[in-house]
Short mmCIF file of C-alpha atoms and ligand atoms in Angstrom, two decimals:
data_model
loop_
_atom_site.label_atom_id
_atom_site.label_comp_id
_atom_site.label_asym_id
_atom_site.label_seq_id
_atom_site.Cartn_x
_atom_site.Cartn_y
_atom_site.Cartn_z
CA MET A 1 0.00 0.00 0.00
CA MET A 2 1.19 3.48 -0.83
CA LYS A 3 1.40 6.97 0.64
CA ILE A 4 -0.39 9.38 -1.66
CA THR A 5 -0.36 13.17 -1.28
CA ILE A 6 -3.11 15.21 -2.95
CA ILE A 7 -2.72 18.96 -3.44
CA ALA A 8 -6.16 20.56 -3.89
CA GLY A 9 -5.33 23.68 -5.89
CA SER A 10 -8.39 25.87 -5.40
CA ASN A 11 -8.68 28.90 -3.16
CA ARG A 12 -12.48 28.57 -3.02
CA LYS A 13 -14.41 27.16 -0.06
CA ASP A 14 -16.87 24.98 -2.01
CA ALA A 15 -14.57 24.20 -4.92
CA THR A 16 -15.69 21.32 -7.13
CA SER A 17 -12.04 20.49 -7.83
CA THR A 18 -11.50 20.08 -4.08
CA ARG A 19 -14.64 17.87 -3.81
CA ALA A 20 -13.12 15.75 -6.60
CA ALA A 21 -9.87 15.59 -4.59
CA GLU A 22 -11.86 14.41 -1.54
CA TYR A 23 -13.65 11.85 -3.66
CA ALA A 24 -10.33 10.45 -4.92
CA ALA A 25 -8.98 10.47 -1.34
CA GLY A 26 -12.00 8.52 -0.10
CA ARG A 27 -11.72 5.83 -2.76
CA LEU A 28 -7.95 5.42 -2.39
CA THR A 29 -8.24 5.30 1.43
CA ARG A 30 -10.88 2.57 1.18
CA GLN A 31 -8.43 0.64 -1.02
CA GLY A 32 -5.90 0.72 1.85
CA HIS A 33 -3.65 3.61 0.82
CA THR A 34 -2.56 6.36 3.22
CA VAL A 35 -3.75 9.66 1.77
CA GLN A 36 -2.79 13.19 2.84
CA LEU A 37 -4.92 15.96 1.34
CA PHE A 38 -3.30 19.39 1.35
CA ASP A 39 -6.14 21.86 0.66
CA LEU A 40 -4.78 25.25 -0.40
CA TYR A 41 -8.03 26.95 0.68
CA LYS A 42 -7.66 25.67 4.26
CA GLN A 43 -3.87 25.95 4.30
CA PRO A 44 -3.03 28.96 2.13
CA LEU A 45 0.62 29.59 1.34
CA PRO A 46 2.29 32.99 1.17
CA MET A 47 3.40 34.14 -2.29
CA TYR A 48 6.56 32.20 -3.04
CA SER A 49 9.74 34.26 -3.10
CA PRO A 50 13.21 32.87 -3.76
CA ASP A 51 14.42 35.44 -1.19
CA ALA A 52 12.23 34.12 1.64
CA GLY A 53 12.30 30.82 3.49
CA ALA A 54 9.36 28.43 3.66
CA ASP A 55 6.83 29.22 6.43
CA ASP A 56 5.20 26.46 8.56
CA SER A 57 2.49 25.64 5.98
CA ALA A 58 5.02 25.43 3.15
CA VAL A 59 7.27 23.17 5.24
CA LYS A 60 4.22 20.97 5.95
CA LEU A 61 3.52 20.74 2.21
CA GLN A 62 7.15 19.96 1.42
CA ARG A 63 7.16 17.21 4.07
CA ALA A 64 3.90 15.68 2.78
CA MET A 65 5.34 15.66 -0.74
CA GLN A 66 8.69 14.20 0.38
CA GLU A 67 6.88 11.32 2.10
CA ALA A 68 4.59 10.59 -0.87
CA ASP A 69 5.03 7.56 -3.11
CA ALA A 70 2.59 9.12 -5.60
CA VAL A 71 0.86 12.47 -6.09
CA ILE A 72 -2.51 13.86 -7.25
CA LEU A 73 -2.87 17.51 -8.28
CA THR A 74 -6.30 19.10 -8.65
CA THR A 75 -7.01 22.53 -10.13
CA PRO A 76 -9.82 24.75 -11.32
CA GLU A 77 -9.31 25.78 -14.96
CA TYR A 78 -8.51 29.51 -14.88
CA HIS A 79 -7.94 31.35 -18.17
CA GLY A 80 -7.06 28.11 -19.91
CA SER A 81 -4.46 27.31 -17.27
CA ILE A 82 -4.03 26.16 -13.67
CA SER A 83 -4.95 28.29 -10.64
CA GLY A 84 -2.46 30.80 -9.28
CA ALA A 85 -2.79 29.08 -5.89
CA LEU A 86 -1.60 25.75 -7.30
CA LYS A 87 1.22 27.30 -9.34
CA ASN A 88 2.38 29.14 -6.21
CA ALA A 89 2.38 25.88 -4.22
CA LEU A 90 4.32 24.09 -6.96
CA ASP A 91 6.96 26.82 -6.86
CA TYR A 92 7.77 25.72 -3.28
CA LEU A 93 8.50 22.21 -4.63
CA GLY A 94 11.20 20.71 -6.80
CA GLN A 95 12.42 17.54 -8.47
CA SER A 96 13.19 15.96 -5.08
CA HIS A 97 9.43 15.93 -4.38
CA PHE A 98 8.34 14.53 -7.76
CA SER A 99 11.16 12.56 -9.34
CA GLY A 100 10.09 9.06 -10.39
CA LYS A 101 6.62 9.37 -8.79
CA ALA A 102 3.32 8.76 -10.56
CA VAL A 103 1.25 11.95 -10.81
CA LEU A 104 -2.45 12.21 -11.66
CA SER A 105 -3.85 15.57 -12.80
CA ILE A 106 -7.50 16.53 -12.25
CA SER A 107 -9.23 19.74 -13.38
CA SER A 108 -12.66 21.32 -13.04
CA ALA A 109 -13.73 23.72 -15.80
CA GLY A 110 -16.72 25.93 -16.51
CA GLY A 111 -16.71 24.73 -20.12
CA PRO A 112 -17.40 21.12 -21.10
CA ILE A 113 -13.78 20.04 -20.70
CA GLY A 114 -10.66 21.47 -19.04
CA VAL A 115 -7.87 19.99 -21.14
CA SER A 116 -5.85 23.19 -21.43
CA SER A 117 -5.11 23.32 -17.69
CA LEU A 118 -4.36 19.57 -17.68
CA GLN A 119 -1.85 19.89 -20.50
CA GLN A 120 -0.10 22.72 -18.71
CA LEU A 121 -0.11 20.80 -15.45
CA GLN A 122 1.42 17.76 -17.14
CA ALA A 123 4.13 20.00 -18.65
CA ILE A 124 5.00 21.22 -15.13
CA VAL A 125 5.04 17.62 -13.84
CA ARG A 126 7.43 16.63 -16.65
CA ASN A 127 9.65 19.54 -15.74
CA LEU A 128 9.74 18.28 -12.15
CA HIS A 129 10.60 14.74 -13.38
CA GLY A 130 7.30 13.30 -12.19
CA ILE A 131 5.69 10.57 -14.29
CA ASN A 132 2.33 11.62 -15.69
CA SER A 133 -0.37 9.00 -15.38
CA PRO A 134 -1.63 8.03 -18.86
CA GLU A 135 -5.19 9.15 -18.00
CA TRP A 136 -6.23 12.45 -16.54
CA ILE A 137 -9.60 13.58 -15.16
CA SER A 138 -11.50 16.57 -16.51
CA ILE A 139 -14.77 17.56 -14.85
CA GLY A 140 -16.56 20.19 -16.91
CA GLY A 141 -19.81 22.10 -17.30
CA ALA A 142 -22.89 20.44 -15.81
CA GLN A 143 -20.84 17.51 -14.43
CA ARG A 144 -19.56 19.90 -11.78
CA SER A 145 -22.95 19.96 -10.08
CA LEU A 146 -22.28 16.41 -8.88
CA PHE A 147 -19.31 17.75 -6.96
CA GLU A 148 -21.35 20.37 -5.17
CA GLN A 149 -22.75 17.48 -3.11
CA LYS A 150 -21.09 15.38 -0.45
CA PRO A 151 -19.06 12.44 -1.88
CA ALA A 152 -21.49 9.79 -0.54
CA ASP A 153 -24.26 11.26 -2.69
CA TYR A 154 -22.47 10.74 -5.97
CA GLU A 155 -20.61 7.51 -5.26
CA HIS A 156 -23.14 5.51 -7.30
CA ASN A 157 -23.64 7.91 -10.19
CA SER A 158 -22.43 5.86 -13.15
CA GLY A 159 -21.14 7.96 -16.11
CA ILE A 160 -18.58 10.31 -14.61
CA THR A 161 -17.70 8.20 -11.58
CA ASP A 162 -16.92 5.23 -13.83
CA ARG A 163 -14.47 7.43 -15.72
CA ILE A 164 -12.95 8.71 -12.46
CA HIS A 165 -12.61 5.18 -11.06
CA ARG A 166 -10.86 4.04 -14.24
CA ALA A 167 -8.39 6.94 -14.16
CA LEU A 168 -7.73 6.33 -10.44
CA ASP A 169 -7.15 2.63 -11.07
CA VAL A 170 -4.70 3.36 -13.92
CA PHE A 171 -2.91 5.83 -11.63
CA SER A 172 -2.62 3.44 -8.67
CA GLU A 173 -1.45 0.63 -10.96
CA LEU A 174 1.31 2.87 -12.36
CA ALA A 175 2.19 4.14 -8.87
CA SER A 176 2.48 0.62 -7.45
CA ARG A 177 4.78 -0.45 -10.32
CA LEU A 178 6.99 2.56 -9.66
CA THR A 179 7.17 1.98 -5.90
CA VAL A 180 8.12 -1.70 -6.08
CA PRO A 181 11.72 -1.88 -4.81
CA HIS A 182 14.17 -2.70 -7.61
CA PRO A 183 15.88 -6.07 -6.89
CA ALA A 184 19.34 -4.65 -7.64
CA ARG A 185 18.81 -1.89 -5.10
CA THR A 186 17.54 -4.13 -2.30
CA SER A 187 20.27 -6.81 -2.46
C1 FMN B 1 -10.53 33.62 -12.96
C2 FMN B 1 -11.33 32.53 -13.60
C3 FMN B 1 -10.98 32.09 -14.85
C4 FMN B 1 -11.70 31.06 -15.46
N1 FMN B 1 -11.30 30.61 -16.68
C5 FMN B 1 -11.94 29.56 -17.25
C6 FMN B 1 -11.48 29.02 -18.49
O1 FMN B 1 -10.52 29.48 -19.08
N2 FMN B 1 -12.14 27.95 -19.02
C7 FMN B 1 -13.22 27.39 -18.38
O2 FMN B 1 -13.76 26.41 -18.90
N3 FMN B 1 -13.67 27.88 -17.20
C8 FMN B 1 -13.06 28.94 -16.63
N4 FMN B 1 -13.49 29.43 -15.41
C9 FMN B 1 -14.56 28.72 -14.70
C10 FMN B 1 -13.98 27.70 -13.71
O3 FMN B 1 -13.07 26.84 -14.37
C11 FMN B 1 -15.08 26.84 -13.10
O4 FMN B 1 -15.97 27.64 -12.38
C12 FMN B 1 -14.48 25.74 -12.24
O5 FMN B 1 -15.46 24.78 -11.96
C13 FMN B 1 -13.92 26.30 -10.95
O6 FMN B 1 -13.39 25.22 -10.20
P1 FMN B 1 -13.70 25.10 -8.64
O7 FMN B 1 -15.15 24.67 -8.50
O8 FMN B 1 -12.76 24.06 -8.19
O9 FMN B 1 -13.49 26.45 -8.02
C14 FMN B 1 -12.81 30.47 -14.80
C15 FMN B 1 -13.16 30.95 -13.52
C16 FMN B 1 -12.44 31.95 -12.93
C17 FMN B 1 -12.83 32.43 -11.54
#
């Protein structure tokens, strides 16, 4: 079983992207994984500056990311890109937090699909030497209304949850392959 850190990248109290993060956390926890959810609305970070050190919240984020075997990033789609809050959080992190780890990207968009933010997020993950999961999750348009409810209420909704379950399964399969100790390194 793995340690998975989720960064919920919205700065909005009732964010659908954060509900999606909680949904993923619930499913992965029920499968036996240890999940830490770092919600940037509840734990806001100061604007990153290379001149300043990391404050307590940033250190907590860095620690959660260091401990993680695999990572999930969720974001609202803002102006065809990721949220400023998530980009700011990622600026506190580096290759030591991502290298060789499976990373799943999830976005919530006002339009039918939020692929633009997902592509940009995957480019950042590549830059940090994370390994993008082959499937991503885009929640768009009317689908977002499902995520204005509590997770238990939409657990059995078929269409979108089937797609989310599949993407989560592909992600955890990749993550478990990447976390298996290499025989040469254990002997
Ligand atoms: C500043 C801003 C920019 C946005 N830009 C886009 C956009 O480019 N494309 C889009 O589909 N929706 C856009 N939206 C709508 C959000 O993506 C949508 O409301 C999303 O569900 C917000 O996610 P959240 O529920 O996690 O806050 C924008 C919203 C805001 C506030």
